[in-house]
Structure formats: structure tokens, C-alpha cells
XYZ file of N, CA and C in Angstrom:
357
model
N 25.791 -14.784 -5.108
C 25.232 -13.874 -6.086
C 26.206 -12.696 -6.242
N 27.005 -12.342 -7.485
C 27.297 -11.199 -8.098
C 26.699 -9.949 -7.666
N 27.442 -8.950 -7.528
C 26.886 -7.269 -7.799
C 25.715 -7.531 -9.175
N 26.485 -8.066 -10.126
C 25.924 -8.062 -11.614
C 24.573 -8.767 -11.534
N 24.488 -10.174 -10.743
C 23.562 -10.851 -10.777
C 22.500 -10.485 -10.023
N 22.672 -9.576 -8.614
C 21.778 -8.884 -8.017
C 20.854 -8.051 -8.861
N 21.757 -6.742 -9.209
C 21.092 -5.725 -10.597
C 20.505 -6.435 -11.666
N 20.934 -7.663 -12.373
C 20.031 -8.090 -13.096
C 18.769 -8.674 -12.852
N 18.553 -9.053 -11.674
C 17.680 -9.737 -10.902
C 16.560 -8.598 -10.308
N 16.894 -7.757 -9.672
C 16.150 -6.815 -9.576
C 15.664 -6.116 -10.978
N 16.427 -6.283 -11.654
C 15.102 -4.963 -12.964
C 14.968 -6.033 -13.918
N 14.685 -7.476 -13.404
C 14.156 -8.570 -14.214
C 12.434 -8.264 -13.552
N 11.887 -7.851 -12.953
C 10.769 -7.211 -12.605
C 10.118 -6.347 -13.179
N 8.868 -6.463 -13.773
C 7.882 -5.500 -14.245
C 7.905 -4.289 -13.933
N 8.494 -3.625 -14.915
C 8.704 -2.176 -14.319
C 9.827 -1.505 -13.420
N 10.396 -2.492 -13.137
C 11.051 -2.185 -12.351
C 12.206 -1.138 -12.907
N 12.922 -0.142 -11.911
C 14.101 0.675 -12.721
C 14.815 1.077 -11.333
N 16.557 1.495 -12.120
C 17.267 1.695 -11.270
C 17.232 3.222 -11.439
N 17.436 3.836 -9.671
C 17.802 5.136 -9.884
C 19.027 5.319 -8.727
N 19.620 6.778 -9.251
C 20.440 7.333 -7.941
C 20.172 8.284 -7.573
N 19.306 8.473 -6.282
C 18.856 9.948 -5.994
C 19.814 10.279 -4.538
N 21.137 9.153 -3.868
C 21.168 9.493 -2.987
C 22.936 9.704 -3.175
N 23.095 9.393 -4.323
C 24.478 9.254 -4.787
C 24.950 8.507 -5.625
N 26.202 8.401 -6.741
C 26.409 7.579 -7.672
C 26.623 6.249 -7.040
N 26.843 6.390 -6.156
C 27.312 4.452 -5.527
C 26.161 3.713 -5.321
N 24.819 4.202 -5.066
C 23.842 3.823 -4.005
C 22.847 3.036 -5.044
N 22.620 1.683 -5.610
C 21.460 1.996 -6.500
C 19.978 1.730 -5.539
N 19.194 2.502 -6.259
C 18.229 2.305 -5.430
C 17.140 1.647 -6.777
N 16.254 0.453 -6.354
C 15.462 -0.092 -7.415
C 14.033 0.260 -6.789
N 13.156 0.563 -7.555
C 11.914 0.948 -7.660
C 10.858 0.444 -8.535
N 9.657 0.630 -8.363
C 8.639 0.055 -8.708
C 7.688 1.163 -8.681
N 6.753 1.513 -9.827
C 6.009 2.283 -9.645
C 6.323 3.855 -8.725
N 7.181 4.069 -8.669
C 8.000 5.352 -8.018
C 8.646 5.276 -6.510
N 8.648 3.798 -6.110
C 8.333 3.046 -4.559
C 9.802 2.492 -4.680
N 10.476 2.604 -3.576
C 11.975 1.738 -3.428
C 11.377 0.355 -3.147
N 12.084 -0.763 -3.540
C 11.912 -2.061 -2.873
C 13.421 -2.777 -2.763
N 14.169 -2.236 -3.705
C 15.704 -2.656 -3.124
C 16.651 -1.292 -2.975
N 18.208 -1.389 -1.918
C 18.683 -0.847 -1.936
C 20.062 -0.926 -1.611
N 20.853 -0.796 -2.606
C 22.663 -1.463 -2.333
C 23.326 -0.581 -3.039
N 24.811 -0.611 -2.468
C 26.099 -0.535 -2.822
C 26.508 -1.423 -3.933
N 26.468 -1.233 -4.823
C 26.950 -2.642 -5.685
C 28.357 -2.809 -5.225
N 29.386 -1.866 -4.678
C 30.765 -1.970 -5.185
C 31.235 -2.038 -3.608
N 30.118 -2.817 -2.823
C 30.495 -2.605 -1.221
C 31.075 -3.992 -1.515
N 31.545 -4.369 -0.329
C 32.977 -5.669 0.001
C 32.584 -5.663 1.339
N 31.422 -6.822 2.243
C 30.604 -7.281 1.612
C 29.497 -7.113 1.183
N 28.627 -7.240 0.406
C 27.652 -6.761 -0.517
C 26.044 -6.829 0.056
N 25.384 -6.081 0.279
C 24.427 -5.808 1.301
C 23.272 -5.348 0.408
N 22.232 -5.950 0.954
C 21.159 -5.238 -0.233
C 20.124 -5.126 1.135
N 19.087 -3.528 1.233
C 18.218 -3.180 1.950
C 16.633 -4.060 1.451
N 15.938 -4.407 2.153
C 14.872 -5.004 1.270
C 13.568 -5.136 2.488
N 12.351 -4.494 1.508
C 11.253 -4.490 2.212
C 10.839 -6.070 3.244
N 10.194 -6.175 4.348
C 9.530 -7.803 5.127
C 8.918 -7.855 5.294
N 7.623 -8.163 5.713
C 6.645 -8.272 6.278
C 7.302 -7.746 7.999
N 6.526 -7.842 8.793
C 7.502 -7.609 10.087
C 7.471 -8.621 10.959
N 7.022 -9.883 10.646
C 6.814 -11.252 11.478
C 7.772 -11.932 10.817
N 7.849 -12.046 9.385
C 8.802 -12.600 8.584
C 10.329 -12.007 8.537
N 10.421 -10.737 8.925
C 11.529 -9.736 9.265
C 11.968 -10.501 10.248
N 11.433 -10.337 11.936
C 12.258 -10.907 12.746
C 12.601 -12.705 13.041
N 11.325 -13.269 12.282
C 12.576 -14.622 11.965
C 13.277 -14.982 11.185
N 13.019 -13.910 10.128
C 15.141 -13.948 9.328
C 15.637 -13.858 9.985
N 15.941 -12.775 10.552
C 16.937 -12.547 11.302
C 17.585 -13.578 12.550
N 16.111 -13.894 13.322
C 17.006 -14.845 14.149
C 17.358 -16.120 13.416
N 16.677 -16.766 12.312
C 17.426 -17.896 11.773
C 18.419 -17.572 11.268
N 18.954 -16.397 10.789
C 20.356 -16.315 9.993
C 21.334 -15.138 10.881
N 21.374 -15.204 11.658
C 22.029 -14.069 12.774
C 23.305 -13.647 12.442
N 23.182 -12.398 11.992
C 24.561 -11.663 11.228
C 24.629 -11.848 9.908
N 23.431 -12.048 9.282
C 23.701 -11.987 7.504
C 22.250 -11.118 7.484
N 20.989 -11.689 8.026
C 19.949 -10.747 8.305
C 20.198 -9.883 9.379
N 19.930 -8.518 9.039
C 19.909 -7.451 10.149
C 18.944 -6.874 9.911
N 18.620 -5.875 11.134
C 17.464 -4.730 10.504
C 18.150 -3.530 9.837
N 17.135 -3.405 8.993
C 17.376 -2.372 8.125
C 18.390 -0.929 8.204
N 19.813 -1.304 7.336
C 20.337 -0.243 7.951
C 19.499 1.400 7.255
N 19.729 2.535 8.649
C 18.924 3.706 7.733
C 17.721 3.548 7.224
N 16.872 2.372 8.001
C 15.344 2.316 7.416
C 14.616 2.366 8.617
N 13.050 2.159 8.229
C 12.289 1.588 9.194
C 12.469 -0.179 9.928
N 13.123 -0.123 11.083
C 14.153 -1.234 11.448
C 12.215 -2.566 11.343
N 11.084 -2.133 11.334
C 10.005 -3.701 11.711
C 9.885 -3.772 10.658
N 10.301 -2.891 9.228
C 9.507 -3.138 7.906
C 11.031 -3.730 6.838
N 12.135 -3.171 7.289
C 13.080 -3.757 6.011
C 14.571 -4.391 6.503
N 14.735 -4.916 6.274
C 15.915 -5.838 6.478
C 17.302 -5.625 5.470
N 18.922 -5.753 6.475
C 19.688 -5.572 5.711
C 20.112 -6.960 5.176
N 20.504 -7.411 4.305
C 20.743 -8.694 3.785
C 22.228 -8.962 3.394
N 23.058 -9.648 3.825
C 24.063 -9.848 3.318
C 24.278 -10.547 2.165
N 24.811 -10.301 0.938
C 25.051 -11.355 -0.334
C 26.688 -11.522 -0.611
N 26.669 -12.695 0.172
C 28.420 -12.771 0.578
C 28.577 -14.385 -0.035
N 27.556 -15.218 -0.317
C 27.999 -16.442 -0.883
C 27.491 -17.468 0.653
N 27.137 -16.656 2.039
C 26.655 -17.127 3.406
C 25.210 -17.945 3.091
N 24.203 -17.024 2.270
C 23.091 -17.514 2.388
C 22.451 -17.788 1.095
N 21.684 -19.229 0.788
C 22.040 -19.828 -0.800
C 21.174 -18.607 -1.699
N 21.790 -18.335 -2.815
C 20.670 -17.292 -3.672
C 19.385 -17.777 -3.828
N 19.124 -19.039 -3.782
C 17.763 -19.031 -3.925
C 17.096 -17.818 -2.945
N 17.476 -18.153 -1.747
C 16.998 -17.069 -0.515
C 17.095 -15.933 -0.828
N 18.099 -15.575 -1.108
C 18.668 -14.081 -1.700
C 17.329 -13.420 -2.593
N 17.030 -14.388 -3.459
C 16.454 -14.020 -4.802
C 14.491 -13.862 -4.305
N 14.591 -15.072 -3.305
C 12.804 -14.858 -2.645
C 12.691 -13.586 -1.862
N 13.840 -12.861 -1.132
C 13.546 -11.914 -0.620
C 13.314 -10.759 -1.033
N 14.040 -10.763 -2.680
C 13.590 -9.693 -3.487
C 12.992 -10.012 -3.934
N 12.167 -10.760 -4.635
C 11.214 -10.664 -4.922
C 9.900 -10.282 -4.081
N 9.933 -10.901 -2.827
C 8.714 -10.490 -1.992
C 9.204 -9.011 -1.577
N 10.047 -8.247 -1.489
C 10.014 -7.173 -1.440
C 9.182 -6.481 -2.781
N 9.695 -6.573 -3.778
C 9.179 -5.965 -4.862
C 7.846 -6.328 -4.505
N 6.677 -7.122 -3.936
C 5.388 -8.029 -3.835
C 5.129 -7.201 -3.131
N 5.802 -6.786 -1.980
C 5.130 -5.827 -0.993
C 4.893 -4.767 -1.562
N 6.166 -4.035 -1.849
C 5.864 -2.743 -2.530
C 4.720 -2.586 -3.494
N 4.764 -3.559 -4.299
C 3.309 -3.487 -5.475
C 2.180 -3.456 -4.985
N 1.892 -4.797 -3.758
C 1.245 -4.516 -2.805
C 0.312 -3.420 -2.892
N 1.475 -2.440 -2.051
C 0.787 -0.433 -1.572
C 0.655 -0.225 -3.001
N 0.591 -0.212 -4.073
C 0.500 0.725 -5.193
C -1.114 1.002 -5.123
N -1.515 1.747 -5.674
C -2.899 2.191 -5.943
C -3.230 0.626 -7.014
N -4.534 0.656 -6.958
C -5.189 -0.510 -7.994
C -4.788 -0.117 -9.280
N -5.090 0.735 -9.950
C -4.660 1.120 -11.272
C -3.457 0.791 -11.551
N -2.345 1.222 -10.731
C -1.079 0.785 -11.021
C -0.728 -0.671 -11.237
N -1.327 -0.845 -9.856
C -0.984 -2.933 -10.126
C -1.866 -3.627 -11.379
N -3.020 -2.917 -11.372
C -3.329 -3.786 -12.699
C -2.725 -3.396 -14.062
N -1.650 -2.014 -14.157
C -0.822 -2.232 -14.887
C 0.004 -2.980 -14.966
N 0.929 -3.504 -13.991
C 1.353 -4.604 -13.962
C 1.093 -5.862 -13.791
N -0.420 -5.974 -13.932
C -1.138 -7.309 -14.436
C -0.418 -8.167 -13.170
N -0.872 -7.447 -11.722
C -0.384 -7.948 -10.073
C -1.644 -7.274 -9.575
N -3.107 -7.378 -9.635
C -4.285 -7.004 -9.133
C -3.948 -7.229 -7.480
């Protein structure tokens, strides 16, 4: 997966939008005012932060050891660092953002998610 194909993939999501509140390099993607992804697009290799469940967190990690990490700069039981180096097939790539974005919608208040027609 591309820098390009990541970013398009993430704000292919309801609502979803990119911001930079932590610097021009950093994008951070959001949902309802909530991070659910977070990368370097222009890092070498290309790393995206992403919400887990925390049972599903630590057996990424041990099935893919050194492409899943815990979360760099996060809460290490709730988000995972992900490598997108061409290591692990995008399908994978692409389920983990999405269930991140799932979680995050998840916490939204009811009103919100049934704006996004995700009750």
C-alpha cells in the first residue's frame, strides 16, 4: 500500500477528515472529532498508528512480530503501530483501519453514529 493509497483509504470513510494539529508531516485522520489513524506519509518505512481492541492488539502483534508493535506515543493495550512496507498483504492493512475507524465510531455518542447511519 502507497502513502497515496493509505490517505485515500482512510477518508474513503463516512466523515472521515484529515487534520494536522501536531505538525505538517503528521496526518492525523478523524471521525467525529476522534483520531482513528495516525502517520507520517513521507516516513521510509511507512507506519500508520491505529486503534485494537486489546485482545486483538496483542495477537497481532505476536502473529506478525516486528511489523505489529504497540502503539508508538499511545496508549500501548488500545493502539498498535503498523508497518505498511509491502510485509503484510493490504487486505490486512486495510481491515485494521477500518476496525479502527469501527472502534472509534463505536465511543461516539448515539446521535453521532446515527449520523453516520453506524447505530
Amino acid at each position: 500500500m502507497t502513502p497515496q493509497q493509505l490517505r485515500a483509504f482512510c477518508l474513503s470513510f463516512n466523515a472521515a477528515v484529515e487534520d494536522f494539529p501536531f505538525n505538517p508531516e503528521t496526518s492525523v485522520f478523524k471521525v467525529g472529532g476522534k483520531l482513528f489513524a495516525l502517520t507520517n506519509l513521507g516516513a521510509r518505512p511507512l507506519k500508520v498508528n491505529l486503534k485494537c481492541d486489546p485482545e486483538d492488539a496483542a495477537r497481532l502483534r505476536d502473529d506478525h512480530e516486528g511489523l505489529i508493535v504497540p502503539g508508538w506515543h499511545m496508549n500501548k493495550r488500545h493502539w498498535n503501530t503498523v508497518t505498511v512496507d509491502g510485509a503484510l498483504p493490504d487486505r490486512l492493512v486495510r481491515e485494521l483501519i477500518e476496525d479502527s475507524y469501527d472502534l472509534v465510531v463505536a465511543g461516539l455518542p448515539r446521535a453521532d453514529r446515527l449520523r453516520l447511519d453506524r447505530p
